[in-house]
């Protein structure tokens, strides 16, 4: 068994869809190989198997600065800013 969780909502110019593919766990190597295979066919994959956020960081950092200026919530969740 494989399962699909699909969400849809009204947007412009048409509907938007987001989904989760669920599969039995067969180890970290198999998990990340499957994620790489999906990326290889053009599927956007977000890694929910990590604590640290990876994207879209600009919006997340702006919200954190506004709502948690002292950085008390979720310490370590945002990676350090790397100077360009």
PDB file of C-alpha atoms in Angstrom:
ATOM      1  CA  UNK A   1       0.000   0.000   0.000  1.00  0.00           C
ATOM      2  CA  UNK A   2       0.484   3.460  -1.112  1.00  0.00           C
ATOM      3  CA  UNK A   3      -1.850   6.271  -0.099  1.00  0.00           C
ATOM      4  CA  UNK A   4      -2.345   9.787  -1.445  1.00  0.00           C
ATOM      5  CA  UNK A   5      -3.540  12.732   0.651  1.00  0.00           C
ATOM      6  CA  UNK A   6      -4.723  15.531  -1.655  1.00  0.00           C
ATOM      7  CA  UNK A   7      -5.851  19.047  -0.706  1.00  0.00           C
ATOM      8  CA  UNK A   8      -7.429  21.467  -3.165  1.00  0.00           C
ATOM      9  CA  UNK A   9      -8.601  25.048  -2.864  1.00  0.00           C
ATOM     10  CA  UNK A  10      -9.994  27.748  -5.109  1.00  0.00           C
ATOM     11  CA  UNK A  11      -7.358  30.065  -6.534  1.00  0.00           C
ATOM     12  CA  UNK A  12      -6.857  32.239  -9.556  1.00  0.00           C
ATOM     13  CA  UNK A  13      -6.677  31.439 -12.406  1.00  0.00           C
ATOM     14  CA  UNK A  14      -7.700  27.921 -11.363  1.00  0.00           C
ATOM     15  CA  UNK A  15      -7.646  25.409  -8.530  1.00  0.00           C
ATOM     16  CA  UNK A  16      -4.451  24.687  -6.576  1.00  0.00           C
ATOM     17  CA  UNK A  17      -3.519  21.220  -5.357  1.00  0.00           C
ATOM     18  CA  UNK A  18      -1.073  19.955  -2.742  1.00  0.00           C
ATOM     19  CA  UNK A  19      -0.595  16.304  -1.943  1.00  0.00           C
ATOM     20  CA  UNK A  20       1.278  13.883   0.252  1.00  0.00           C
ATOM     21  CA  UNK A  21       2.394  10.481  -0.953  1.00  0.00           C
ATOM     22  CA  UNK A  22       2.340   7.974   1.900  1.00  0.00           C
ATOM     23  CA  UNK A  23       4.226   4.693   1.749  1.00  0.00           C
ATOM     24  CA  UNK A  24       5.478   2.111   4.247  1.00  0.00           C
ATOM     25  CA  UNK A  25       8.843   3.078   5.760  1.00  0.00           C
ATOM     26  CA  UNK A  26      11.701   0.932   4.433  1.00  0.00           C
ATOM     27  CA  UNK A  27      14.620   2.880   5.877  1.00  0.00           C
ATOM     28  CA  UNK A  28      16.215   6.294   5.415  1.00  0.00           C
ATOM     29  CA  UNK A  29      18.118   5.355   2.245  1.00  0.00           C
ATOM     30  CA  UNK A  30      14.940   4.168   0.491  1.00  0.00           C
ATOM     31  CA  UNK A  31      13.025   7.227   1.681  1.00  0.00           C
ATOM     32  CA  UNK A  32      15.554   9.724   0.335  1.00  0.00           C
ATOM     33  CA  UNK A  33      16.012   7.721  -2.896  1.00  0.00           C
ATOM     34  CA  UNK A  34      12.252   7.941  -3.483  1.00  0.00           C
ATOM     35  CA  UNK A  35      12.305  11.684  -2.782  1.00  0.00           C
ATOM     36  CA  UNK A  36      15.173  12.111  -5.275  1.00  0.00           C
ATOM     37  CA  UNK A  37      13.255  10.069  -7.876  1.00  0.00           C
ATOM     38  CA  UNK A  38      10.227  12.345  -7.487  1.00  0.00           C
ATOM     39  CA  UNK A  39      12.424  15.429  -7.884  1.00  0.00           C
ATOM     40  CA  UNK A  40      13.910  13.808 -10.987  1.00  0.00           C
ATOM     41  CA  UNK A  41      10.508  13.803 -12.689  1.00  0.00           C
ATOM     42  CA  UNK A  42       9.776  17.409 -11.736  1.00  0.00           C
ATOM     43  CA  UNK A  43       7.793  16.937  -8.524  1.00  0.00           C
ATOM     44  CA  UNK A  44       8.463  19.582  -5.852  1.00  0.00           C
ATOM     45  CA  UNK A  45       9.413  17.729  -2.672  1.00  0.00           C
ATOM     46  CA  UNK A  46       9.551  19.316   0.774  1.00  0.00           C
ATOM     47  CA  UNK A  47      11.384  17.236   3.364  1.00  0.00           C
ATOM     48  CA  UNK A  48       9.122  16.804   6.403  1.00  0.00           C
ATOM     49  CA  UNK A  49      11.715  14.509   7.988  1.00  0.00           C
ATOM     50  CA  UNK A  50      13.870  17.288   9.379  1.00  0.00           C
ATOM     51  CA  UNK A  51      13.423  19.789  12.176  1.00  0.00           C
ATOM     52  CA  UNK A  52      15.178  22.640  10.338  1.00  0.00           C
ATOM     53  CA  UNK A  53      13.235  24.693   7.812  1.00  0.00           C
ATOM     54  CA  UNK A  54      14.678  24.936   4.312  1.00  0.00           C
ATOM     55  CA  UNK A  55      12.260  27.029   2.242  1.00  0.00           C
ATOM     56  CA  UNK A  56      10.816  29.693   1.690  1.00  0.00           C
ATOM     57  CA  UNK A  57      12.995  31.256   4.363  1.00  0.00           C
ATOM     58  CA  UNK A  58      12.536  34.952   3.543  1.00  0.00           C
ATOM     59  CA  UNK A  59       8.827  34.870   4.453  1.00  0.00           C
ATOM     60  CA  UNK A  60       9.401  32.660   7.499  1.00  0.00           C
ATOM     61  CA  UNK A  61      12.185  34.919   8.804  1.00  0.00           C
ATOM     62  CA  UNK A  62       9.985  38.004   8.315  1.00  0.00           C
ATOM     63  CA  UNK A  63       7.135  36.381  10.274  1.00  0.00           C
ATOM     64  CA  UNK A  64       9.510  35.231  13.030  1.00  0.00           C
ATOM     65  CA  UNK A  65      10.954  38.746  13.343  1.00  0.00           C
ATOM     66  CA  UNK A  66       7.453  40.169  13.660  1.00  0.00           C
ATOM     67  CA  UNK A  67       5.840  37.628  15.995  1.00  0.00           C
ATOM     68  CA  UNK A  68       8.867  36.313  17.928  1.00  0.00           C
ATOM     69  CA  UNK A  69      11.468  39.109  17.937  1.00  0.00           C
ATOM     70  CA  UNK A  70      13.281  37.607  20.943  1.00  0.00           C
ATOM     71  CA  UNK A  71      13.603  34.233  19.185  1.00  0.00           C
ATOM     72  CA  UNK A  72      11.992  32.307  22.057  1.00  0.00           C
ATOM     73  CA  UNK A  73       9.820  29.965  19.975  1.00  0.00           C
ATOM     74  CA  UNK A  74      11.290  26.956  18.175  1.00  0.00           C
ATOM     75  CA  UNK A  75      14.976  27.696  18.822  1.00  0.00           C
ATOM     76  CA  UNK A  76      17.194  26.227  16.124  1.00  0.00           C
ATOM     77  CA  UNK A  77      14.343  25.762  13.621  1.00  0.00           C
ATOM     78  CA  UNK A  78      15.614  28.466  11.249  1.00  0.00           C
ATOM     79  CA  UNK A  79      19.100  27.887   9.821  1.00  0.00           C
ATOM     80  CA  UNK A  80      21.674  30.632  10.282  1.00  0.00           C
ATOM     81  CA  UNK A  81      21.777  33.363   7.660  1.00  0.00           C
ATOM     82  CA  UNK A  82      24.725  32.776   5.329  1.00  0.00           C
ATOM     83  CA  UNK A  83      26.179  36.067   4.025  1.00  0.00           C
ATOM     84  CA  UNK A  84      26.163  36.315   0.232  1.00  0.00           C
TER      85      UNK A  84
END
